[in-house]
PDB file of C-alpha atoms in Angstrom:
ATOM      1  CA  MET A   1      24.890  53.958 -20.223  1.00 76.00           C
ATOM      2  CA  ASN A   2      26.175  56.121 -17.421  1.00 91.00           C
ATOM      3  CA  VAL A   3      26.943  55.138 -13.835  1.00 91.00           C
ATOM      4  CA  SER A   4      23.702  56.514 -12.377  1.00 91.00           C
ATOM      5  CA  GLU A   5      21.605  54.464 -14.849  1.00 92.00           C
ATOM      6  CA  LEU A   6      23.662  51.383 -13.993  1.00 93.00           C
ATOM      7  CA  LEU A   7      23.154  51.967 -10.256  1.00 93.00           C
ATOM      8  CA  ALA A   8      19.411  52.502 -10.771  1.00 93.00           C
ATOM      9  CA  GLY A   9      19.187  49.251 -12.735  1.00 93.00           C
ATOM     10  CA  LEU A  10      21.081  47.385 -10.032  1.00 95.00           C
ATOM     11  CA  GLN A  11      18.800  48.883  -7.352  1.00 96.00           C
ATOM     12  CA  ALA A  12      15.716  47.735  -9.286  1.00 95.00           C
ATOM     13  CA  GLN A  13      17.102  44.212  -9.586  1.00 96.00           C
ATOM     14  CA  HIS A  14      17.984  44.266  -5.866  1.00 96.00           C
ATOM     15  CA  ASP A  15      14.441  45.355  -4.988  1.00 96.00           C
ATOM     16  CA  GLU A  16      12.950  42.583  -7.161  1.00 96.00           C
ATOM     17  CA  ALA A  17      15.228  39.963  -5.590  1.00 96.00           C
ATOM     18  CA  THR A  18      14.356  41.220  -2.093  1.00 95.00           C
ATOM     19  CA  THR A  19      10.631  40.973  -2.884  1.00 96.00           C
ATOM     20  CA  ARG A  20      11.054  37.461  -4.318  1.00 96.00           C
ATOM     21  CA  ALA A  21      13.092  36.368  -1.281  1.00 95.00           C
ATOM     22  CA  GLY A  22      10.301  37.614   0.990  1.00 95.00           C
ATOM     23  CA  GLU A  23       7.715  35.670  -1.008  1.00 95.00           C
ATOM     24  CA  LEU A  24       9.831  32.515  -0.828  1.00 95.00           C
ATOM     25  CA  ARG A  25      10.306  32.927   2.943  1.00 95.00           C
ATOM     26  CA  GLY A  26       6.521  33.160   3.277  1.00 94.00           C
ATOM     27  CA  GLN A  27       6.100  29.975   1.258  1.00 95.00           C
ATOM     28  CA  ILE A  28       8.766  28.218   3.355  1.00 93.00           C
ATOM     29  CA  GLU A  29       6.981  29.239   6.553  1.00 93.00           C
ATOM     30  CA  HIS A  30       3.661  27.971   5.192  1.00 93.00           C
ATOM     31  CA  LEU A  31       5.176  24.672   3.990  1.00 92.00           C
ATOM     32  CA  THR A  32       7.054  24.201   7.269  1.00 91.00           C
ATOM     33  CA  ALA A  33       3.804  24.605   9.210  1.00 91.00           C
ATOM     34  CA  ALA A  34       1.980  22.220   6.850  1.00 90.00           C
ATOM     35  CA  LEU A  35       4.794  19.674   7.193  1.00 89.00           C
ATOM     36  CA  ALA A  36       4.673  19.894  10.991  1.00 90.00           C
ATOM     37  CA  GLU A  37       0.893  19.327  10.931  1.00 91.00           C
ATOM     38  CA  THR A  38       1.245  16.371   8.581  1.00 89.00           C
ATOM     39  CA  ASN A  39       4.024  14.805  10.668  1.00 87.00           C
ATOM     40  CA  ALA A  40       1.865  15.173  13.788  1.00 88.00           C
ATOM     41  CA  ARG A  41      -1.037  13.505  11.964  1.00 90.00           C
ATOM     42  CA  LEU A  42       1.241  10.660  10.851  1.00 87.00           C
ATOM     43  CA  ALA A  43       2.407  10.156  14.420  1.00 87.00           C
ATOM     44  CA  ASP A  44      -1.218  10.108  15.645  1.00 85.00           C
ATOM     45  CA  LEU A  45      -2.192   7.585  12.964  1.00 87.00           C
ATOM     46  CA  GLY A  46       0.788   5.374  13.799  1.00 85.00           C
ATOM     47  CA  THR A  47      -0.099   5.409  17.485  1.00 84.00           C
ATOM     48  CA  THR A  48      -3.750   4.654  16.716  1.00 85.00           C
ATOM     49  CA  ARG A  49      -2.818   1.775  14.444  1.00 85.00           C
ATOM     50  CA  LYS A  50      -0.488   0.326  17.091  1.00 82.00           C
ATOM     51  CA  ILE A  51      -3.135   0.565  19.808  1.00 80.00           C
ATOM     52  CA  ILE A  52      -5.782  -1.081  17.609  1.00 83.00           C
ATOM     53  CA  ALA A  53      -3.363  -3.836  16.578  1.00 79.00           C
ATOM     54  CA  ASP A  54      -2.567  -4.504  20.242  1.00 75.00           C
ATOM     55  CA  ILE A  55      -6.252  -4.610  21.199  1.00 79.00           C
ATOM     56  CA  ALA A  56      -7.672  -6.430  18.153  1.00 71.00           C
ATOM     57  CA  PRO A  57      -6.312  -9.947  18.895  1.00 61.00           C
ATOM     58  CA  ALA A  58      -7.698  -9.773  22.420  1.00 55.00           C
ATOM     59  CA  ALA A  59     -11.133  -8.695  21.199  1.00 50.00           C
ATOM     60  CA  GLY A  60     -11.843 -11.950  19.370  1.00 50.00           C
ATOM     61  CA  SER A  61      -9.592 -14.980  19.457  1.00 51.00           C
ATOM     62  CA  GLU A  62     -11.627 -17.043  16.990  1.00 51.00           C
ATOM     63  CA  PRO A  63     -10.571 -16.851  13.344  1.00 52.00           C
ATOM     64  CA  ASP A  64     -12.950 -15.280  10.875  1.00 50.00           C
ATOM     65  CA  PRO A  65     -15.235 -17.736   9.106  1.00 48.00           C
ATOM     66  CA  PRO A  66     -14.184 -18.518   5.545  1.00 50.00           C
ATOM     67  CA  GLU A  67     -15.650 -16.262   2.899  1.00 45.00           C
ATOM     68  CA  THR A  68     -18.357 -17.775   0.746  1.00 45.00           C
ATOM     69  CA  ASN A  69     -18.300 -15.342  -2.149  1.00 61.00           C
ATOM     70  CA  THR A  70     -17.557 -16.608  -5.622  1.00 81.00           C
ATOM     71  CA  ALA A  71     -13.877 -15.541  -5.791  1.00 82.00           C
ATOM     72  CA  TYR A  72     -13.038 -17.365  -2.553  1.00 84.00           C
ATOM     73  CA  GLN A  73     -15.111 -20.332  -3.636  1.00 87.00           C
ATOM     74  CA  ALA A  74     -13.305 -20.502  -6.987  1.00 88.00           C
ATOM     75  CA  ILE A  75      -9.928 -20.431  -5.217  1.00 89.00           C
ATOM     76  CA  VAL A  76     -10.960 -23.129  -2.740  1.00 90.00           C
ATOM     77  CA  ASN A  77     -12.344 -25.273  -5.567  1.00 90.00           C
ATOM     78  CA  ALA A  78      -9.074 -24.973  -7.499  1.00 91.00           C
ATOM     79  CA  PHE A  79      -7.103 -26.177  -4.484  1.00 91.00           C
ATOM     80  CA  ASN A  80      -9.590 -29.005  -3.896  1.00 91.00           C
ATOM     81  CA  GLN A  81      -9.174 -30.133  -7.507  1.00 91.00           C
ATOM     82  CA  HIS A  82      -5.359 -29.979  -7.249  1.00 90.00           C
ATOM     83  CA  PRO A  83      -4.627 -30.809  -3.575  1.00 88.00           C
ATOM     84  CA  ASN A  84      -0.937 -31.660  -4.055  1.00 90.00           C
ATOM     85  CA  GLN A  85      -0.046 -28.739  -6.318  1.00 91.00           C
ATOM     86  CA  ALA A  86       1.395 -25.437  -5.105  1.00 93.00           C
ATOM     87  CA  PHE A  87       0.234 -22.325  -6.955  1.00 93.00           C
ATOM     88  CA  ARG A  88       1.347 -18.735  -7.237  1.00 93.00           C
ATOM     89  CA  ALA A  89      -1.436 -16.135  -7.279  1.00 93.00           C
ATOM     90  CA  ARG A  90      -0.858 -15.388 -10.981  1.00 93.00           C
ATOM     91  CA  GLU A  91      -0.964 -19.115 -11.826  1.00 92.00           C
ATOM     92  CA  LEU A  92      -4.325 -19.405 -10.063  1.00 91.00           C
ATOM     93  CA  HIS A  93      -5.647 -16.493 -12.102  1.00 89.00           C
ATOM     94  CA  GLU A  94      -4.549 -18.169 -15.310  1.00 91.00           C
ATOM     95  CA  LEU A  95      -6.046 -21.518 -14.228  1.00 90.00           C
ATOM     96  CA  LEU A  96      -9.357 -19.917 -13.270  1.00 88.00           C
ATOM     97  CA  GLY A  97      -9.504 -17.580 -16.265  1.00 88.00           C
ATOM     98  CA  MET A  98      -9.412 -14.508 -14.029  1.00 88.00           C
ATOM     99  CA  PRO A  99      -7.799 -11.189 -15.075  1.00 88.00           C
ATOM    100  CA  THR A 100      -4.020 -11.189 -14.621  1.00 88.00           C
ATOM    101  CA  ASP A 101      -3.560  -7.457 -14.070  1.00 90.00           C
ATOM    102  CA  GLU A 102      -1.458  -6.597 -11.035  1.00 89.00           C
ATOM    103  CA  ALA A 103      -4.343  -5.192  -8.969  1.00 89.00           C
ATOM    104  CA  SER A 104      -6.464  -8.339  -9.386  1.00 88.00           C
ATOM    105  CA  VAL A 105      -3.540 -10.621  -8.585  1.00 90.00           C
ATOM    106  CA  ASN A 106      -2.749  -8.580  -5.448  1.00 91.00           C
ATOM    107  CA  ILE A 107      -6.329  -9.028  -4.232  1.00 90.00           C
ATOM    108  CA  THR A 108      -5.957 -12.778  -4.710  1.00 91.00           C
ATOM    109  CA  ARG A 109      -2.676 -12.675  -2.761  1.00 91.00           C
ATOM    110  CA  SER A 110      -4.639 -11.138   0.126  1.00 91.00           C
ATOM    111  CA  ARG A 111      -7.265 -13.854  -0.134  1.00 90.00           C
ATOM    112  CA  LEU A 112      -4.593 -16.559  -0.193  1.00 92.00           C
ATOM    113  CA  GLY A 113      -3.020 -15.034   2.915  1.00 91.00           C
ATOM    114  CA  ARG A 114      -6.355 -15.082   4.677  1.00 90.00           C
ATOM    115  CA  LEU A 115      -7.004 -18.707   3.698  1.00 90.00           C
ATOM    116  CA  THR A 116      -3.512 -19.535   4.999  1.00 91.00           C
ATOM    117  CA  ARG A 117      -4.204 -17.811   8.341  1.00 91.00           C
ATOM    118  CA  GLN A 118      -7.503 -19.694   8.571  1.00 89.00           C
ATOM    119  CA  GLY A 119      -5.613 -22.964   8.185  1.00 89.00           C
ATOM    120  CA  PHE A 120      -6.997 -24.042   4.817  1.00 89.00           C
ATOM    121  CA  LEU A 121      -3.736 -23.463   2.917  1.00 92.00           C
ATOM    122  CA  THR A 122      -0.032 -23.738   3.668  1.00 93.00           C
ATOM    123  CA  GLN A 123       2.889 -21.878   2.154  1.00 93.00           C
ATOM    124  CA  PRO A 124       5.545 -24.437   1.175  1.00 92.00           C
ATOM    125  CA  GLU A 125       7.723 -21.561  -0.054  1.00 91.00           C
ATOM    126  CA  ARG A 126       7.444 -17.803  -0.381  1.00 91.00           C
ATOM    127  CA  GLY A 127       4.679 -16.799  -2.782  1.00 91.00           C
ATOM    128  CA  ARG A 128       3.401 -20.350  -3.316  1.00 94.00           C
ATOM    129  CA  TYR A 129       0.266 -21.772  -1.720  1.00 94.00           C
ATOM    130  CA  GLN A 130      -0.922 -25.330  -1.345  1.00 93.00           C
ATOM    131  CA  LYS A 131      -3.925 -27.036   0.224  1.00 92.00           C
ATOM    132  CA  ARG A 132      -3.246 -28.155   3.780  1.00 87.00           C
ATOM    133  CA  THR A 133      -3.407 -31.946   3.955  1.00 78.00           C
TER     134      THR A 133
END
């Protein structure tokens, strides 16, 4: 290989690297713009959520009526049958023969939180729920 072939090969590699760098700069510009748009959307959503949270308590001061569907009813019945016992959400699922997958248990945690806010249950310790006496 002579010097002119070596220089030509280096020039070709330089040209390829320059082209690739230009493509990457274009991608960076596109991603930077997309990131800015997404950050603006996140800020808008955060502001909206804060405004709604500030307004929502003033809109209706009465607590929601207790749910009457079968899952809520089963939970309430379990606490009525065991008024002095504190349960974890997973323990309730096992007692009631409900699925113990994480998604189902998380839904029950939400229901227990709602029943606590409505005054039907208390939380004697974190993650445990008991019927209010």
